[in-house]
């Protein structure tokens, strides 16, 4: 079974500052993918960034980057130059490379960007 | 182009009633997923369709839940004899095909409230 743990229910950051959201996971799979999704009040989940487990290089997407530590089963999200529009729930998610490719989500971190 | 749409946006029903929730995926997407998001939780996988067939229904909580996708496009999630514990946001996602490289695009969800 796969589990995803987000230990920070709420975080806040000043506009233009940097914040890091934590995520750990547990799996016996060797090949898998990890994701960060953003869910604003509109409820629509939006993909922020994706990491393949077999890639050692950390993924980056503009202001968003991850710190993937496979041995530690850790997958944190760093948001640089935080903007008011970044205020949302952030979910870490796991996907097996085989099977249905459904997502396993953590419980989320509510991020508030303070002007 | 149009994204994933879900109707209704909100549904209030009484305990014991039958409800249908509809998902219109992005045109041409063969993979379709249903998730359930309870208050304060991340989404949980319910069922996955590849084309018209339910390829994985292992997440359906019991036999009161059923989903169809008769023509490989629109899908309907059906809940019989609703219970208060069924109250949640039901999210639908579609992707071009199965696989982690094919991003899952989410709809805005249907918020179901069982009184």
mmCIF file of C-alpha atoms in Angstrom:
data_model
loop_
_atom_site.group_PDB
_atom_site.id
_atom_site.type_symbol
_atom_site.label_atom_id
_atom_site.label_comp_id
_atom_site.label_asym_id
_atom_site.label_seq_id
_atom_site.Cartn_x
_atom_site.Cartn_y
_atom_site.Cartn_z
ATOM 1 C CA UNK A 1 0.000 0.000 0.000
ATOM 2 C CA UNK A 2 1.075 3.553 -0.661
ATOM 3 C CA UNK A 3 0.804 6.338 1.901
ATOM 4 C CA UNK A 4 1.556 10.030 1.542
ATOM 5 C CA UNK A 5 2.070 12.220 4.606
ATOM 6 C CA UNK A 6 1.971 15.994 4.763
ATOM 7 C CA UNK A 7 2.768 17.044 8.313
ATOM 8 C CA UNK A 8 2.084 20.773 7.914
ATOM 9 C CA UNK A 9 -1.671 21.445 7.908
ATOM 10 C CA UNK A 10 -1.121 25.192 7.469
ATOM 11 C CA UNK A 11 1.717 27.448 6.372
ATOM 12 C CA UNK A 12 2.048 31.145 5.713
ATOM 13 C CA UNK A 13 4.633 33.204 3.878
ATOM 14 C CA UNK A 14 5.191 36.859 3.148
ATOM 15 C CA UNK A 15 4.750 37.938 -0.444
ATOM 16 C CA UNK A 16 8.013 37.666 -2.421
ATOM 17 C CA UNK A 17 9.542 35.314 0.156
ATOM 18 C CA UNK A 18 10.335 31.606 -0.194
ATOM 19 C CA UNK A 19 8.439 28.755 1.466
ATOM 20 C CA UNK A 20 8.969 24.999 1.556
ATOM 21 C CA UNK A 21 6.166 22.469 1.927
ATOM 22 C CA UNK A 22 7.057 18.999 3.216
ATOM 23 C CA UNK A 23 5.917 15.597 2.011
ATOM 24 C CA UNK A 24 6.993 12.071 2.851
ATOM 25 C CA UNK A 25 5.693 8.855 1.357
ATOM 26 C CA UNK A 26 5.932 5.143 1.851
ATOM 27 C CA UNK A 27 5.961 2.534 -0.879
ATOM 28 C CA UNK A 28 7.544 -0.753 -1.837
ATOM 29 C CA UNK A 29 7.490 0.209 -5.516
ATOM 30 C CA UNK A 30 10.758 0.903 -7.254
ATOM 31 C CA UNK A 31 9.359 2.859 -10.172
ATOM 32 C CA UNK A 32 6.857 5.627 -9.482
ATOM 33 C CA UNK A 33 6.063 9.302 -9.931
ATOM 34 C CA UNK A 34 5.481 12.128 -7.483
ATOM 35 C CA UNK A 35 3.390 15.234 -7.964
ATOM 36 C CA UNK A 36 2.412 18.474 -6.316
ATOM 37 C CA UNK A 37 -1.093 19.740 -7.033
ATOM 38 C CA UNK A 38 -2.611 23.113 -6.149
ATOM 39 C CA UNK A 39 -6.297 23.378 -5.210
ATOM 40 C CA UNK A 40 -7.644 26.947 -5.018
ATOM 41 C CA UNK A 41 -11.105 27.687 -3.552
ATOM 42 C CA UNK A 42 -12.602 26.874 -6.967
ATOM 43 C CA UNK A 43 -11.830 23.210 -6.070
ATOM 44 C CA UNK A 44 -10.147 22.498 -9.403
ATOM 45 C CA UNK A 45 -6.876 20.602 -8.890
ATOM 46 C CA UNK A 46 -4.025 22.021 -10.929
ATOM 47 C CA UNK A 47 -0.745 20.203 -11.550
ATOM 48 C CA UNK A 48 2.204 22.227 -10.258
ATOM 49 C CA UNK A 49 5.152 19.927 -10.805
ATOM 50 C CA UNK A 50 6.003 16.274 -11.496
ATOM 51 C CA UNK A 51 9.047 14.127 -10.624
ATOM 52 C CA UNK A 52 10.012 10.727 -11.996
ATOM 53 C CA UNK A 53 11.546 8.548 -9.284
ATOM 54 C CA UNK A 54 14.250 7.218 -11.582
ATOM 55 C CA UNK A 55 15.526 10.726 -12.280
ATOM 56 C CA UNK A 56 18.037 12.062 -9.796
ATOM 57 C CA UNK A 57 17.721 15.627 -11.012
ATOM 58 C CA UNK A 58 15.135 17.647 -9.129
ATOM 59 C CA UNK A 59 12.270 19.000 -11.238
ATOM 60 C CA UNK A 60 11.763 22.744 -11.609
ATOM 61 C CA UNK A 61 8.914 24.765 -13.106
ATOM 62 C CA UNK A 62 9.553 28.500 -13.009
ATOM 63 C CA UNK A 63 9.193 29.552 -9.336
ATOM 64 C CA UNK A 64 8.462 25.993 -8.203
ATOM 65 C CA UNK A 65 11.110 23.378 -7.502
ATOM 66 C CA UNK A 66 11.302 20.134 -5.573
ATOM 67 C CA UNK A 67 13.844 18.468 -3.321
ATOM 68 C CA UNK A 68 13.495 14.755 -4.012
ATOM 69 C CA UNK A 69 15.327 12.448 -1.619
ATOM 70 C CA UNK A 70 14.514 8.909 -2.775
ATOM 71 C CA UNK A 71 16.284 7.060 0.023
ATOM 72 C CA UNK A 72 14.530 9.158 2.635
ATOM 73 C CA UNK A 73 11.235 9.000 0.699
ATOM 74 C CA UNK A 74 10.932 12.746 0.934
ATOM 75 C CA UNK A 75 9.532 15.124 -1.678
ATOM 76 C CA UNK A 76 9.338 18.780 -0.650
ATOM 77 C CA UNK A 77 8.093 21.713 -2.712
ATOM 78 C CA UNK A 78 9.851 25.067 -2.704
ATOM 79 C CA UNK A 79 7.988 28.138 -3.876
ATOM 80 C CA UNK A 80 10.203 31.126 -4.586
ATOM 81 C CA UNK A 81 9.076 34.743 -4.876
ATOM 82 C CA UNK A 82 5.665 33.848 -3.429
ATOM 83 C CA UNK A 83 2.705 35.606 -4.998
ATOM 84 C CA UNK A 84 -0.796 36.264 -3.671
ATOM 85 C CA UNK A 85 -2.141 33.890 -6.307
ATOM 86 C CA UNK A 86 -0.196 31.051 -4.714
ATOM 87 C CA UNK A 87 -2.650 31.030 -1.808
ATOM 88 C CA UNK A 88 -4.327 27.604 -1.988
ATOM 89 C CA UNK A 89 -4.295 24.052 -0.673
ATOM 90 C CA UNK A 90 -1.286 22.075 -1.876
ATOM 91 C CA UNK A 91 -1.423 18.305 -2.173
ATOM 92 C CA UNK A 92 1.468 15.933 -2.579
ATOM 93 C CA UNK A 93 0.584 12.838 -4.610
ATOM 94 C CA UNK A 94 2.097 9.491 -5.558
ATOM 95 C CA UNK A 95 1.490 7.367 -8.625
ATOM 96 C CA UNK A 96 2.687 3.838 -9.359
ATOM 97 C CA UNK A 97 4.281 3.361 -12.759
ATOM 98 C CA UNK A 98 2.057 0.320 -13.393
ATOM 99 C CA UNK A 99 -1.635 -0.398 -13.046
ATOM 100 C CA UNK A 100 -4.370 2.209 -13.274
ATOM 101 C CA UNK A 101 -2.035 5.145 -12.689
ATOM 102 C CA UNK A 102 -4.417 6.601 -10.156
ATOM 103 C CA UNK A 103 -3.084 9.179 -7.714
ATOM 104 C CA UNK A 104 -2.626 8.699 -3.971
ATOM 105 C CA UNK A 105 -2.889 12.050 -2.198
ATOM 106 C CA UNK A 106 -1.721 13.406 1.134
ATOM 107 C CA UNK A 107 -4.001 15.428 3.404
ATOM 108 C CA UNK A 108 -2.779 18.753 2.084
ATOM 109 C CA UNK A 109 -1.147 21.939 3.338
ATOM 110 C CA UNK A 110 -3.069 25.202 3.334
ATOM 111 C CA UNK A 111 -0.708 27.942 2.183
ATOM 112 C CA UNK A 112 -1.507 31.593 2.764
ATOM 113 C CA UNK A 113 0.580 34.310 1.113
ATOM 114 C CA UNK A 114 0.476 37.478 3.182
ATOM 115 C CA UNK A 115 0.706 40.827 1.377
ATOM 116 C CA UNK B 1 -10.334 24.259 -25.331
ATOM 117 C CA UNK B 2 -12.944 23.175 -22.840
ATOM 118 C CA UNK B 3 -11.744 21.511 -19.689
ATOM 119 C CA UNK B 4 -13.353 18.776 -17.644
ATOM 120 C CA UNK B 5 -16.849 19.731 -16.572
ATOM 121 C CA UNK B 6 -18.970 18.234 -13.828
ATOM 122 C CA UNK B 7 -22.645 18.631 -13.107
ATOM 123 C CA UNK B 8 -24.268 19.508 -10.859
ATOM 124 C CA UNK B 9 -21.866 21.771 -9.024
ATOM 125 C CA UNK B 10 -23.714 21.111 -5.777
ATOM 126 C CA UNK B 11 -26.221 18.442 -4.863
ATOM 127 C CA UNK B 12 -28.213 18.232 -1.651
ATOM 128 C CA UNK B 13 -30.174 15.062 -1.037
ATOM 129 C CA UNK B 14 -31.809 13.168 1.789
ATOM 130 C CA UNK B 15 -30.514 10.013 3.358
ATOM 131 C CA UNK B 16 -31.692 6.987 1.432
ATOM 132 C CA UNK B 17 -32.123 8.747 -1.913
ATOM 133 C CA UNK B 18 -30.416 7.905 -5.210
ATOM 134 C CA UNK B 19 -28.075 10.405 -6.915
ATOM 135 C CA UNK B 20 -26.236 10.645 -10.211
ATOM 136 C CA UNK B 21 -23.154 12.777 -10.755
ATOM 137 C CA UNK B 22 -21.988 13.543 -14.278
ATOM 138 C CA UNK B 23 -18.520 14.082 -15.703
ATOM 139 C CA UNK B 24 -17.711 15.416 -19.180
ATOM 140 C CA UNK B 25 -14.033 14.760 -19.888
ATOM 141 C CA UNK B 26 -11.837 16.635 -22.303
ATOM 142 C CA UNK B 27 -12.659 15.555 -25.841
ATOM 143 C CA UNK B 28 -10.451 12.707 -26.995
ATOM 144 C CA UNK B 29 -9.282 11.684 -23.529
ATOM 145 C CA UNK B 30 -9.575 7.942 -23.182
ATOM 146 C CA UNK B 31 -8.706 7.646 -19.484
ATOM 147 C CA UNK B 32 -11.182 8.873 -16.870
ATOM 148 C CA UNK B 33 -10.880 8.789 -13.078
ATOM 149 C CA UNK B 34 -13.292 9.445 -10.215
ATOM 150 C CA UNK B 35 -12.013 10.568 -6.813
ATOM 151 C CA UNK B 36 -13.789 11.443 -3.568
ATOM 152 C CA UNK B 37 -12.553 14.236 -1.332
ATOM 153 C CA UNK B 38 -13.939 14.306 2.191
ATOM 154 C CA UNK B 39 -13.674 17.431 4.316
ATOM 155 C CA UNK B 40 -10.095 18.111 5.360
ATOM 156 C CA UNK B 41 -8.701 15.216 3.337
ATOM 157 C CA UNK B 42 -6.968 14.669 0.038
ATOM 158 C CA UNK B 43 -8.859 13.043 -2.823
ATOM 159 C CA UNK B 44 -9.205 9.264 -2.711
ATOM 160 C CA UNK B 45 -9.383 7.123 -5.822
ATOM 161 C CA UNK B 46 -12.709 5.474 -6.621
ATOM 162 C CA UNK B 47 -12.658 4.087 -10.155
ATOM 163 C CA UNK B 48 -10.738 4.270 -13.444
ATOM 164 C CA UNK B 49 -12.113 3.882 -16.966
ATOM 165 C CA UNK B 50 -10.073 3.167 -20.050
ATOM 166 C CA UNK B 51 -12.509 3.784 -22.878
ATOM 167 C CA UNK B 52 -15.890 2.314 -22.019
ATOM 168 C CA UNK B 53 -14.733 -0.266 -19.513
ATOM 169 C CA UNK B 54 -14.060 0.106 -15.811
ATOM 170 C CA UNK B 55 -10.456 -1.062 -15.724
ATOM 171 C CA UNK B 56 -10.060 -0.636 -11.963
ATOM 172 C CA UNK B 57 -12.934 -0.169 -9.497
ATOM 173 C CA UNK B 58 -10.981 -1.141 -6.413
ATOM 174 C CA UNK B 59 -11.592 2.217 -4.734
ATOM 175 C CA UNK B 60 -15.378 2.025 -4.695
ATOM 176 C CA UNK B 61 -16.297 1.816 -0.985
ATOM 177 C CA UNK B 62 -19.240 -0.605 -1.341
ATOM 178 C CA UNK B 63 -21.859 -1.856 -3.763
ATOM 179 C CA UNK B 64 -24.005 1.259 -3.376
ATOM 180 C CA UNK B 65 -21.524 2.995 -5.666
ATOM 181 C CA UNK B 66 -21.492 2.329 -9.389
ATOM 182 C CA UNK B 67 -20.157 4.195 -12.411
ATOM 183 C CA UNK B 68 -20.637 3.908 -16.158
ATOM 184 C CA UNK B 69 -19.113 5.323 -19.287
ATOM 185 C CA UNK B 70 -21.206 3.757 -22.050
ATOM 186 C CA UNK B 71 -19.767 5.593 -25.056
ATOM 187 C CA UNK B 72 -16.253 6.179 -23.807
ATOM 188 C CA UNK B 73 -16.823 9.851 -23.165
ATOM 189 C CA UNK B 74 -19.288 11.093 -20.513
ATOM 190 C CA UNK B 75 -19.274 9.190 -17.247
ATOM 191 C CA UNK B 76 -21.915 8.996 -14.538
ATOM 192 C CA UNK B 77 -21.241 8.080 -10.919
ATOM 193 C CA UNK B 78 -24.321 6.589 -9.301
ATOM 194 C CA UNK B 79 -24.893 6.292 -5.558
ATOM 195 C CA UNK B 80 -27.820 4.296 -4.215
ATOM 196 C CA UNK B 81 -29.370 4.611 -0.765
ATOM 197 C CA UNK B 82 -27.175 7.568 0.127
ATOM 198 C CA UNK B 83 -25.799 7.862 3.645
ATOM 199 C CA UNK B 84 -24.579 10.916 5.543
ATOM 200 C CA UNK B 85 -21.046 9.566 5.285
ATOM 201 C CA UNK B 86 -21.247 9.907 1.490
ATOM 202 C CA UNK B 87 -21.131 13.692 1.861
ATOM 203 C CA UNK B 88 -17.999 14.867 0.069
ATOM 204 C CA UNK B 89 -16.705 16.537 -3.071
ATOM 205 C CA UNK B 90 -16.602 14.100 -5.974
ATOM 206 C CA UNK B 91 -13.858 14.934 -8.460
ATOM 207 C CA UNK B 92 -13.474 13.667 -11.981
ATOM 208 C CA UNK B 93 -10.222 13.725 -13.964
ATOM 209 C CA UNK B 94 -9.346 12.755 -17.499
ATOM 210 C CA UNK B 95 -6.095 12.172 -19.344
ATOM 211 C CA UNK B 96 -5.252 11.556 -22.965
ATOM 212 C CA UNK B 97 -4.382 7.979 -22.120
ATOM 213 C CA UNK B 98 -3.199 5.972 -19.149
ATOM 214 C CA UNK B 99 0.272 6.743 -17.855
ATOM 215 C CA UNK B 100 2.068 9.187 -15.628
ATOM 216 C CA UNK B 101 3.307 11.221 -18.585
ATOM 217 C CA UNK B 102 -0.285 11.999 -19.452
ATOM 218 C CA UNK B 103 -1.412 14.719 -17.101
ATOM 219 C CA UNK B 104 -4.687 14.181 -15.308
ATOM 220 C CA UNK B 105 -6.903 17.236 -15.777
ATOM 221 C CA UNK B 106 -9.445 17.697 -13.009
ATOM 222 C CA UNK B 107 -12.941 19.095 -13.075
ATOM 223 C CA UNK B 108 -14.284 21.460 -10.392
ATOM 224 C CA UNK B 109 -16.084 18.657 -8.627
ATOM 225 C CA UNK B 110 -19.600 18.074 -7.355
ATOM 226 C CA UNK B 111 -20.198 18.809 -3.702
ATOM 227 C CA UNK B 112 -22.658 16.205 -2.418
ATOM 228 C CA UNK B 113 -24.446 16.843 0.870
ATOM 229 C CA UNK B 114 -26.579 14.080 2.342
ATOM 230 C CA UNK B 115 -28.951 15.344 5.036
#
